[in-house]
Amino acid sequence: MGEKLLIAGNWKMHKTPQETREYFERFLPLVEGLEGVEILVCPPFVDLPAAAEAVAGSGVKVGGQNCHYEKEGPYTGEVSPRMLRAVGCEFVILGHSERRRLFGETDEVVNKKVVSALEEGLRVILCVGETLEERESGLTFTVVETQLKLGLSGVEDRLEMVEVAYEPVWAIGTGVAARPEDAEEVHRFIYSVLEKMNPEGAKRVRVLYGGSVKPENAEALLSQPSVKGVLVGGASLKPESFAAIAAAGARLARLK
Ligand code: PGA
């Protein structure tokens, strides 16, 4: 068996610290002993200390959903990579389509964040993906390639600290996931772009699929050869459904 599949949960703006503690009380026993998967939960910033305390010793990791690119300074409302590290984060999600669309993050800003997070020793999950309009105009590969190249500019030699999440915007929160074979096609393309940047480093990157992943479709998506994990939004909010997805990953990891 090769590298572990990464089963990552993105809670977005859900749950208080108390709800976080309750979640892990139910979740951890459900995933105890699962092999072949690395499990990551990315809660809101204020929940991170509670989450880090709850997962201590369990093997489950915690991460941030975003960060600023400066270490500290007059940036009201922002949180730095150094602060994420200090509260126990090993990962940070960057360039999520909601950050790009609702908070105006450009590829240049995302790149600054990627560089800064890597400098601080965080592993980065860089999100890329096309809108429905872009897909229908045949622009999927162009958009994904641009987001990858600009997002990873200057850190091509550090790919071993990077994971990529392919999240077609039209599949996020809609209940309509990409068909497994369509995801596989884009994942292969992503690997081909990464290989051109850094042939050795590309092999260490896990390309995750995200967008309406649920217990019912996780197995079909994860069974694709180039799908090395999933980034789960809505279905990560319930301990039972996220654990079911992790269990599907553990079953498939044996076959990969
Ligand atoms: P979803 O979100 O699973 O609720 O579609 C995925 C994501 O945005 O990371």
PDB file of C-alpha atoms and ligand atoms in Angstrom:
ATOM      1  CA  MET A   1       0.000   0.000   0.000  1.00  0.00           C
ATOM      2  CA  GLY A   2       1.260   3.452  -0.850  1.00  0.00           C
ATOM      3  CA  GLU A   3       0.500   6.722   0.810  1.00  0.00           C
ATOM      4  CA  LYS A   4      -2.581   7.121   2.972  1.00  0.00           C
ATOM      5  CA  LEU A   5      -5.730   8.568   1.492  1.00  0.00           C
ATOM      6  CA  LEU A   6      -6.538  11.968   2.970  1.00  0.00           C
ATOM      7  CA  ILE A   7     -10.092  12.275   4.269  1.00  0.00           C
ATOM      8  CA  ALA A   8     -10.539  15.954   5.080  1.00  0.00           C
ATOM      9  CA  GLY A   9     -13.564  17.729   6.535  1.00  0.00           C
ATOM     10  CA  ASN A  10     -14.254  21.409   5.974  1.00  0.00           C
ATOM     11  CA  TRP A  11     -16.807  22.588   8.497  1.00  0.00           C
ATOM     12  CA  LYS A  12     -17.019  26.075   6.961  1.00  0.00           C
ATOM     13  CA  MET A  13     -18.902  28.415   9.355  1.00  0.00           C
ATOM     14  CA  HIS A  14     -20.487  25.765  11.546  1.00  0.00           C
ATOM     15  CA  LYS A  15     -20.247  24.747  15.214  1.00  0.00           C
ATOM     16  CA  THR A  16     -19.216  26.367  18.501  1.00  0.00           C
ATOM     17  CA  PRO A  17     -16.401  25.067  20.752  1.00  0.00           C
ATOM     18  CA  GLN A  18     -18.952  23.136  22.822  1.00  0.00           C
ATOM     19  CA  GLU A  19     -20.446  21.563  19.694  1.00  0.00           C
ATOM     20  CA  THR A  20     -16.907  20.758  18.580  1.00  0.00           C
ATOM     21  CA  ARG A  21     -16.232  18.804  21.779  1.00  0.00           C
ATOM     22  CA  GLU A  22     -19.522  16.935  21.408  1.00  0.00           C
ATOM     23  CA  TYR A  23     -18.707  16.099  17.800  1.00  0.00           C
ATOM     24  CA  PHE A  24     -15.373  14.503  18.642  1.00  0.00           C
ATOM     25  CA  GLU A  25     -16.837  12.526  21.515  1.00  0.00           C
ATOM     26  CA  ARG A  26     -19.006  10.767  18.974  1.00  0.00           C
ATOM     27  CA  PHE A  27     -16.619  10.833  16.019  1.00  0.00           C
ATOM     28  CA  LEU A  28     -13.382   9.484  17.497  1.00  0.00           C
ATOM     29  CA  PRO A  29     -14.731   6.072  18.582  1.00  0.00           C
ATOM     30  CA  LEU A  30     -16.191   5.620  15.085  1.00  0.00           C
ATOM     31  CA  VAL A  31     -12.833   6.059  13.336  1.00  0.00           C
ATOM     32  CA  GLU A  32     -10.584   4.437  15.894  1.00  0.00           C
ATOM     33  CA  GLY A  33      -8.299   1.859  14.327  1.00  0.00           C
ATOM     34  CA  LEU A  34      -9.071   2.753  10.695  1.00  0.00           C
ATOM     35  CA  GLU A  35      -5.996   2.094   8.585  1.00  0.00           C
ATOM     36  CA  GLY A  36      -4.834   3.522   5.287  1.00  0.00           C
ATOM     37  CA  VAL A  37      -6.410   6.925   5.853  1.00  0.00           C
ATOM     38  CA  GLU A  38      -5.270  10.215   7.330  1.00  0.00           C
ATOM     39  CA  ILE A  39      -8.242  12.044   8.807  1.00  0.00           C
ATOM     40  CA  LEU A  40      -8.296  15.824   9.022  1.00  0.00           C
ATOM     41  CA  VAL A  41     -10.949  18.186  10.369  1.00  0.00           C
ATOM     42  CA  CYS A  42     -10.860  21.915   9.580  1.00  0.00           C
ATOM     43  CA  PRO A  43     -13.213  23.794  11.931  1.00  0.00           C
ATOM     44  CA  PRO A  44     -13.658  27.562  12.289  1.00  0.00           C
ATOM     45  CA  PHE A  45     -10.730  29.347  13.981  1.00  0.00           C
ATOM     46  CA  VAL A  46     -12.446  29.745  17.361  1.00  0.00           C
ATOM     47  CA  ASP A  47     -13.003  25.983  17.574  1.00  0.00           C
ATOM     48  CA  LEU A  48      -9.390  25.023  16.910  1.00  0.00           C
ATOM     49  CA  PRO A  49      -8.184  24.832  20.534  1.00  0.00           C
ATOM     50  CA  ALA A  50     -11.166  22.657  21.501  1.00  0.00           C
ATOM     51  CA  ALA A  51     -10.643  20.472  18.424  1.00  0.00           C
ATOM     52  CA  ALA A  52      -6.893  20.097  18.998  1.00  0.00           C
ATOM     53  CA  GLU A  53      -7.483  19.113  22.603  1.00  0.00           C
ATOM     54  CA  ALA A  54     -10.188  16.632  21.669  1.00  0.00           C
ATOM     55  CA  VAL A  55      -8.139  14.834  18.995  1.00  0.00           C
ATOM     56  CA  ALA A  56      -4.893  14.670  21.007  1.00  0.00           C
ATOM     57  CA  GLY A  57      -3.486  11.160  20.840  1.00  0.00           C
ATOM     58  CA  SER A  58      -6.133   9.937  18.366  1.00  0.00           C
ATOM     59  CA  GLY A  59      -4.183  10.410  15.120  1.00  0.00           C
ATOM     60  CA  VAL A  60      -6.927  12.696  13.761  1.00  0.00           C
ATOM     61  CA  LYS A  61      -5.454  16.021  12.594  1.00  0.00           C
ATOM     62  CA  VAL A  62      -6.816  19.540  12.666  1.00  0.00           C
ATOM     63  CA  GLY A  63      -6.331  22.349  10.182  1.00  0.00           C
ATOM     64  CA  GLY A  64      -7.407  25.881   9.340  1.00  0.00           C
ATOM     65  CA  GLN A  65      -9.802  26.883   6.555  1.00  0.00           C
ATOM     66  CA  ASN A  66      -7.812  29.969   5.593  1.00  0.00           C
ATOM     67  CA  CYS A  67      -5.055  32.235   6.858  1.00  0.00           C
ATOM     68  CA  HIS A  68      -3.407  35.561   6.141  1.00  0.00           C
ATOM     69  CA  TYR A  69      -0.023  35.752   4.462  1.00  0.00           C
ATOM     70  CA  GLU A  70       1.665  38.000   7.006  1.00  0.00           C
ATOM     71  CA  LYS A  71       3.069  36.644  10.268  1.00  0.00           C
ATOM     72  CA  GLU A  72       1.451  39.421  12.325  1.00  0.00           C
ATOM     73  CA  GLY A  73       0.474  43.052  12.002  1.00  0.00           C
ATOM     74  CA  PRO A  74      -2.395  45.492  11.498  1.00  0.00           C
ATOM     75  CA  TYR A  75      -4.759  43.114   9.673  1.00  0.00           C
ATOM     76  CA  THR A  76      -8.027  43.332  11.579  1.00  0.00           C
ATOM     77  CA  GLY A  77      -9.924  40.085  11.630  1.00  0.00           C
ATOM     78  CA  GLU A  78      -7.139  37.946  10.204  1.00  0.00           C
ATOM     79  CA  VAL A  79      -5.217  34.939  11.516  1.00  0.00           C
ATOM     80  CA  SER A  80      -1.636  34.065  10.557  1.00  0.00           C
ATOM     81  CA  PRO A  81      -0.060  30.708   9.688  1.00  0.00           C
ATOM     82  CA  ARG A  82       2.079  31.011  12.818  1.00  0.00           C
ATOM     83  CA  MET A  83      -1.064  31.297  14.953  1.00  0.00           C
ATOM     84  CA  LEU A  84      -2.541  28.225  13.286  1.00  0.00           C
ATOM     85  CA  ARG A  85       0.599  26.252  14.077  1.00  0.00           C
ATOM     86  CA  ALA A  86       0.484  27.466  17.663  1.00  0.00           C
ATOM     87  CA  VAL A  87      -2.985  26.007  18.212  1.00  0.00           C
ATOM     88  CA  GLY A  88      -2.054  22.631  16.782  1.00  0.00           C
ATOM     89  CA  CYS A  89      -2.826  22.886  13.072  1.00  0.00           C
ATOM     90  CA  GLU A  90      -0.831  20.763  10.683  1.00  0.00           C
ATOM     91  CA  PHE A  91      -2.772  21.775   7.563  1.00  0.00           C
ATOM     92  CA  VAL A  92      -4.482  24.792   6.079  1.00  0.00           C
ATOM     93  CA  ILE A  93      -7.016  24.906   3.247  1.00  0.00           C
ATOM     94  CA  LEU A  94      -6.234  27.754   0.836  1.00  0.00           C
ATOM     95  CA  GLY A  95      -7.976  29.131  -2.219  1.00  0.00           C
ATOM     96  CA  HIS A  96     -11.360  27.572  -1.486  1.00  0.00           C
ATOM     97  CA  SER A  97     -13.867  28.732  -4.092  1.00  0.00           C
ATOM     98  CA  GLU A  98     -15.943  30.437  -1.397  1.00  0.00           C
ATOM     99  CA  ARG A  99     -12.870  32.506  -0.456  1.00  0.00           C
ATOM    100  CA  ARG A 100     -12.268  33.320  -4.102  1.00  0.00           C
ATOM    101  CA  ARG A 101     -15.877  34.141  -4.934  1.00  0.00           C
ATOM    102  CA  LEU A 102     -17.236  35.711  -1.738  1.00  0.00           C
ATOM    103  CA  PHE A 103     -14.075  37.286  -0.358  1.00  0.00           C
ATOM    104  CA  GLY A 104     -12.362  38.366  -3.542  1.00  0.00           C
ATOM    105  CA  GLU A 105      -9.250  36.193  -3.272  1.00  0.00           C
ATOM    106  CA  THR A 106      -7.246  36.251  -6.470  1.00  0.00           C
ATOM    107  CA  ASP A 107      -4.661  33.688  -7.534  1.00  0.00           C
ATOM    108  CA  GLU A 108      -1.990  36.175  -6.499  1.00  0.00           C
ATOM    109  CA  VAL A 109      -3.368  36.449  -2.969  1.00  0.00           C
ATOM    110  CA  VAL A 110      -3.808  32.698  -2.741  1.00  0.00           C
ATOM    111  CA  ASN A 111      -0.176  32.289  -3.828  1.00  0.00           C
ATOM    112  CA  LYS A 112       1.080  34.645  -1.113  1.00  0.00           C
ATOM    113  CA  LYS A 113      -0.844  32.610   1.441  1.00  0.00           C
ATOM    114  CA  VAL A 114       0.555  29.338   0.094  1.00  0.00           C
ATOM    115  CA  VAL A 115       4.135  30.638   0.298  1.00  0.00           C
ATOM    116  CA  SER A 116       3.654  31.973   3.809  1.00  0.00           C
ATOM    117  CA  ALA A 117       1.889  28.857   5.141  1.00  0.00           C
ATOM    118  CA  LEU A 118       4.627  26.599   3.771  1.00  0.00           C
ATOM    119  CA  GLU A 119       7.293  28.799   5.328  1.00  0.00           C
ATOM    120  CA  GLU A 120       5.607  28.309   8.654  1.00  0.00           C
ATOM    121  CA  GLY A 121       5.628  24.534   8.206  1.00  0.00           C
ATOM    122  CA  LEU A 122       1.935  24.037   7.485  1.00  0.00           C
ATOM    123  CA  ARG A 123       0.876  21.553   4.858  1.00  0.00           C
ATOM    124  CA  VAL A 124      -1.292  23.282   2.285  1.00  0.00           C
ATOM    125  CA  ILE A 125      -4.459  22.028   0.624  1.00  0.00           C
ATOM    126  CA  LEU A 126      -4.773  24.220  -2.455  1.00  0.00           C
ATOM    127  CA  CYS A 127      -8.303  24.237  -3.881  1.00  0.00           C
ATOM    128  CA  VAL A 128      -8.879  24.592  -7.606  1.00  0.00           C
ATOM    129  CA  GLY A 129     -11.915  24.106  -9.794  1.00  0.00           C
ATOM    130  CA  GLU A 130     -14.074  25.497 -12.561  1.00  0.00           C
ATOM    131  CA  THR A 131     -17.519  27.079 -12.468  1.00  0.00           C
ATOM    132  CA  LEU A 132     -20.408  25.595 -14.426  1.00  0.00           C
ATOM    133  CA  GLU A 133     -20.072  28.322 -17.027  1.00  0.00           C
ATOM    134  CA  GLU A 134     -16.383  27.572 -17.449  1.00  0.00           C
ATOM    135  CA  ARG A 135     -17.057  23.843 -17.777  1.00  0.00           C
ATOM    136  CA  GLU A 136     -19.750  24.435 -20.376  1.00  0.00           C
ATOM    137  CA  SER A 137     -17.378  26.672 -22.328  1.00  0.00           C
ATOM    138  CA  GLY A 138     -14.740  23.944 -22.361  1.00  0.00           C
ATOM    139  CA  LEU A 139     -12.455  25.885 -20.038  1.00  0.00           C
ATOM    140  CA  THR A 140     -12.069  23.351 -17.225  1.00  0.00           C
ATOM    141  CA  PHE A 141      -8.459  22.429 -17.960  1.00  0.00           C
ATOM    142  CA  THR A 142      -7.410  26.014 -18.648  1.00  0.00           C
ATOM    143  CA  VAL A 143      -8.896  27.263 -15.381  1.00  0.00           C
ATOM    144  CA  VAL A 144      -7.442  24.435 -13.331  1.00  0.00           C
ATOM    145  CA  GLU A 145      -4.005  24.816 -14.911  1.00  0.00           C
ATOM    146  CA  THR A 146      -3.947  28.563 -14.298  1.00  0.00           C
ATOM    147  CA  GLN A 147      -5.023  28.186 -10.670  1.00  0.00           C
ATOM    148  CA  LEU A 148      -2.343  25.548 -10.101  1.00  0.00           C
ATOM    149  CA  LYS A 149       0.469  27.430 -11.789  1.00  0.00           C
ATOM    150  CA  LEU A 150      -0.291  30.773 -10.159  1.00  0.00           C
ATOM    151  CA  GLY A 151      -1.190  29.256  -6.793  1.00  0.00           C
ATOM    152  CA  LEU A 152       2.040  27.267  -6.595  1.00  0.00           C
ATOM    153  CA  SER A 153       4.321  29.835  -8.191  1.00  0.00           C
ATOM    154  CA  GLY A 154       7.673  29.911  -6.384  1.00  0.00           C
ATOM    155  CA  VAL A 155       6.998  26.779  -4.334  1.00  0.00           C
ATOM    156  CA  GLU A 156       7.311  24.217  -7.112  1.00  0.00           C
ATOM    157  CA  ASP A 157      10.215  22.663  -5.211  1.00  0.00           C
ATOM    158  CA  ARG A 158       8.069  22.158  -2.099  1.00  0.00           C
ATOM    159  CA  LEU A 159       5.319  19.983  -3.517  1.00  0.00           C
ATOM    160  CA  GLU A 160       5.878  17.348  -0.849  1.00  0.00           C
ATOM    161  CA  MET A 161       4.113  19.746   1.553  1.00  0.00           C
ATOM    162  CA  VAL A 162       1.207  20.384  -0.803  1.00  0.00           C
ATOM    163  CA  GLU A 163      -2.081  18.620  -1.498  1.00  0.00           C
ATOM    164  CA  VAL A 164      -4.505  19.791  -4.174  1.00  0.00           C
ATOM    165  CA  ALA A 165      -8.282  19.641  -3.876  1.00  0.00           C
ATOM    166  CA  TYR A 166     -10.173  19.535  -7.148  1.00  0.00           C
ATOM    167  CA  GLU A 167     -13.499  21.124  -6.300  1.00  0.00           C
ATOM    168  CA  PRO A 168     -15.722  21.911  -9.262  1.00  0.00           C
ATOM    169  CA  VAL A 169     -17.643  24.966  -8.093  1.00  0.00           C
ATOM    170  CA  TRP A 170     -20.903  23.605  -9.509  1.00  0.00           C
ATOM    171  CA  ALA A 171     -20.597  20.532  -7.293  1.00  0.00           C
ATOM    172  CA  ILE A 172     -20.046  22.328  -3.989  1.00  0.00           C
ATOM    173  CA  GLY A 173     -23.047  22.224  -1.686  1.00  0.00           C
ATOM    174  CA  THR A 174     -25.379  21.311  -4.547  1.00  0.00           C
ATOM    175  CA  GLY A 175     -25.811  17.612  -3.845  1.00  0.00           C
ATOM    176  CA  VAL A 176     -24.552  16.922  -7.374  1.00  0.00           C
ATOM    177  CA  ALA A 177     -21.032  15.499  -7.273  1.00  0.00           C
ATOM    178  CA  ALA A 178     -18.866  15.130 -10.366  1.00  0.00           C
ATOM    179  CA  ARG A 179     -19.150  11.723 -11.989  1.00  0.00           C
ATOM    180  CA  PRO A 180     -16.216   9.604 -10.794  1.00  0.00           C
ATOM    181  CA  GLU A 181     -14.809   9.290 -14.322  1.00  0.00           C
ATOM    182  CA  ASP A 182     -15.019  13.053 -14.856  1.00  0.00           C
ATOM    183  CA  ALA A 183     -13.214  13.683 -11.569  1.00  0.00           C
ATOM    184  CA  GLU A 184     -10.578  11.133 -12.574  1.00  0.00           C
ATOM    185  CA  GLU A 185      -9.997  12.913 -15.875  1.00  0.00           C
ATOM    186  CA  VAL A 186      -9.337  16.245 -14.158  1.00  0.00           C
ATOM    187  CA  HIS A 187      -7.235  14.614 -11.436  1.00  0.00           C
ATOM    188  CA  ARG A 188      -5.030  13.071 -14.109  1.00  0.00           C
ATOM    189  CA  PHE A 189      -4.690  16.420 -15.756  1.00  0.00           C
ATOM    190  CA  ILE A 190      -3.727  17.977 -12.401  1.00  0.00           C
ATOM    191  CA  TYR A 191      -1.010  15.358 -11.942  1.00  0.00           C
ATOM    192  CA  SER A 192       0.283  16.082 -15.441  1.00  0.00           C
ATOM    193  CA  VAL A 193       0.568  19.800 -14.632  1.00  0.00           C
ATOM    194  CA  LEU A 194       2.303  19.048 -11.326  1.00  0.00           C
ATOM    195  CA  GLU A 195       4.718  16.634 -13.018  1.00  0.00           C
ATOM    196  CA  LYS A 196       5.850  19.360 -15.355  1.00  0.00           C
ATOM    197  CA  MET A 197       6.578  21.575 -12.348  1.00  0.00           C
ATOM    198  CA  ASN A 198       8.401  18.947 -10.334  1.00  0.00           C
ATOM    199  CA  PRO A 199       8.369  15.291 -11.432  1.00  0.00           C
ATOM    200  CA  GLU A 200       9.476  13.844  -8.090  1.00  0.00           C
ATOM    201  CA  GLY A 201       7.433  16.205  -5.928  1.00  0.00           C
ATOM    202  CA  ALA A 202       4.271  15.550  -7.937  1.00  0.00           C
ATOM    203  CA  LYS A 203       4.258  11.930  -6.798  1.00  0.00           C
ATOM    204  CA  ARG A 204       3.947  13.085  -3.182  1.00  0.00           C
ATOM    205  CA  VAL A 205       0.892  15.262  -3.797  1.00  0.00           C
ATOM    206  CA  ARG A 206      -2.496  13.843  -2.965  1.00  0.00           C
ATOM    207  CA  VAL A 207      -5.159  15.212  -5.271  1.00  0.00           C
ATOM    208  CA  LEU A 208      -8.456  15.200  -3.371  1.00  0.00           C
ATOM    209  CA  TYR A 209     -11.913  15.452  -4.831  1.00  0.00           C
ATOM    210  CA  GLY A 210     -14.402  17.854  -3.223  1.00  0.00           C
ATOM    211  CA  GLY A 211     -18.003  18.770  -3.991  1.00  0.00           C
ATOM    212  CA  SER A 212     -21.038  16.950  -2.559  1.00  0.00           C
ATOM    213  CA  VAL A 213     -19.091  13.965  -1.295  1.00  0.00           C
ATOM    214  CA  LYS A 214     -21.376  11.785   0.844  1.00  0.00           C
ATOM    215  CA  PRO A 215     -21.244   8.285   2.283  1.00  0.00           C
ATOM    216  CA  GLU A 216     -23.251   7.111  -0.752  1.00  0.00           C
ATOM    217  CA  ASN A 217     -20.772   8.294  -3.393  1.00  0.00           C
ATOM    218  CA  ALA A 218     -17.460   8.281  -1.503  1.00  0.00           C
ATOM    219  CA  GLU A 219     -16.513   4.774  -2.490  1.00  0.00           C
ATOM    220  CA  ALA A 220     -17.082   5.319  -6.215  1.00  0.00           C
ATOM    221  CA  LEU A 221     -15.040   8.531  -6.154  1.00  0.00           C
ATOM    222  CA  LEU A 222     -12.223   7.147  -4.005  1.00  0.00           C
ATOM    223  CA  SER A 223     -11.927   4.035  -6.140  1.00  0.00           C
ATOM    224  CA  GLN A 224     -10.660   6.132  -9.065  1.00  0.00           C
ATOM    225  CA  PRO A 225      -6.896   5.660  -9.407  1.00  0.00           C
ATOM    226  CA  SER A 226      -5.970   9.354  -9.276  1.00  0.00           C
ATOM    227  CA  VAL A 227      -8.370  10.299  -6.475  1.00  0.00           C
ATOM    228  CA  LYS A 228      -6.149  10.250  -3.381  1.00  0.00           C
ATOM    229  CA  GLY A 229      -8.667  11.549  -0.901  1.00  0.00           C
ATOM    230  CA  VAL A 230     -11.716  13.749  -0.463  1.00  0.00           C
ATOM    231  CA  LEU A 231     -12.511  17.189   0.917  1.00  0.00           C
ATOM    232  CA  VAL A 232     -15.940  17.014   2.492  1.00  0.00           C
ATOM    233  CA  GLY A 233     -18.128  19.964   3.448  1.00  0.00           C
ATOM    234  CA  GLY A 234     -21.734  19.289   4.467  1.00  0.00           C
ATOM    235  CA  ALA A 235     -21.279  15.572   5.111  1.00  0.00           C
ATOM    236  CA  SER A 236     -18.376  16.231   7.508  1.00  0.00           C
ATOM    237  CA  LEU A 237     -20.689  18.030   9.949  1.00  0.00           C
ATOM    238  CA  LYS A 238     -22.267  14.826  11.225  1.00  0.00           C
ATOM    239  CA  PRO A 239     -19.877  12.422  12.978  1.00  0.00           C
ATOM    240  CA  GLU A 240     -21.656   9.379  11.516  1.00  0.00           C
ATOM    241  CA  SER A 241     -21.534  10.466   7.893  1.00  0.00           C
ATOM    242  CA  PHE A 242     -17.936  11.704   8.038  1.00  0.00           C
ATOM    243  CA  ALA A 243     -16.884   8.480   9.762  1.00  0.00           C
ATOM    244  CA  ALA A 244     -18.675   6.468   7.060  1.00  0.00           C
ATOM    245  CA  ILE A 245     -16.654   8.321   4.411  1.00  0.00           C
ATOM    246  CA  ALA A 246     -13.430   7.655   6.324  1.00  0.00           C
ATOM    247  CA  ALA A 247     -14.375   3.971   6.564  1.00  0.00           C
ATOM    248  CA  ALA A 248     -14.935   3.868   2.792  1.00  0.00           C
ATOM    249  CA  GLY A 249     -11.461   5.343   2.393  1.00  0.00           C
ATOM    250  CA  ALA A 250      -9.971   2.700   4.671  1.00  0.00           C
ATOM    251  CA  ARG A 251     -11.615  -0.088   2.632  1.00  0.00           C
ATOM    252  CA  LEU A 252     -10.312   1.318  -0.638  1.00  0.00           C
ATOM    253  CA  ALA A 253      -6.844   2.140   0.666  1.00  0.00           C
ATOM    254  CA  ARG A 254      -6.225  -1.591   0.850  1.00  0.00           C
ATOM    255  CA  LEU A 255      -6.825  -1.891  -2.873  1.00  0.00           C
ATOM    256  CA  LYS A 256      -4.834   1.140  -4.050  1.00  0.00           C
TER     257      LYS A 256
HETATM  258  P1  PGA B   1     -19.743  20.139   0.100  1.00  0.00           P
HETATM  259  O1  PGA B   1     -18.510  21.171   0.210  1.00  0.00           O
HETATM  260  O2  PGA B   1     -19.180  18.775   0.470  1.00  0.00           O
HETATM  261  O3  PGA B   1     -20.739  20.618   1.090  1.00  0.00           O
HETATM  262  O4  PGA B   1     -20.204  20.164  -1.312  1.00  0.00           O
HETATM  263  C1  PGA B   1     -17.221  20.812  -0.178  1.00  0.00           C
HETATM  264  C2  PGA B   1     -16.281  21.981   0.015  1.00  0.00           C
HETATM  265  O5  PGA B   1     -16.687  23.121  -0.246  1.00  0.00           O
HETATM  266  O6  PGA B   1     -15.108  21.797   0.425  1.00  0.00           O
END
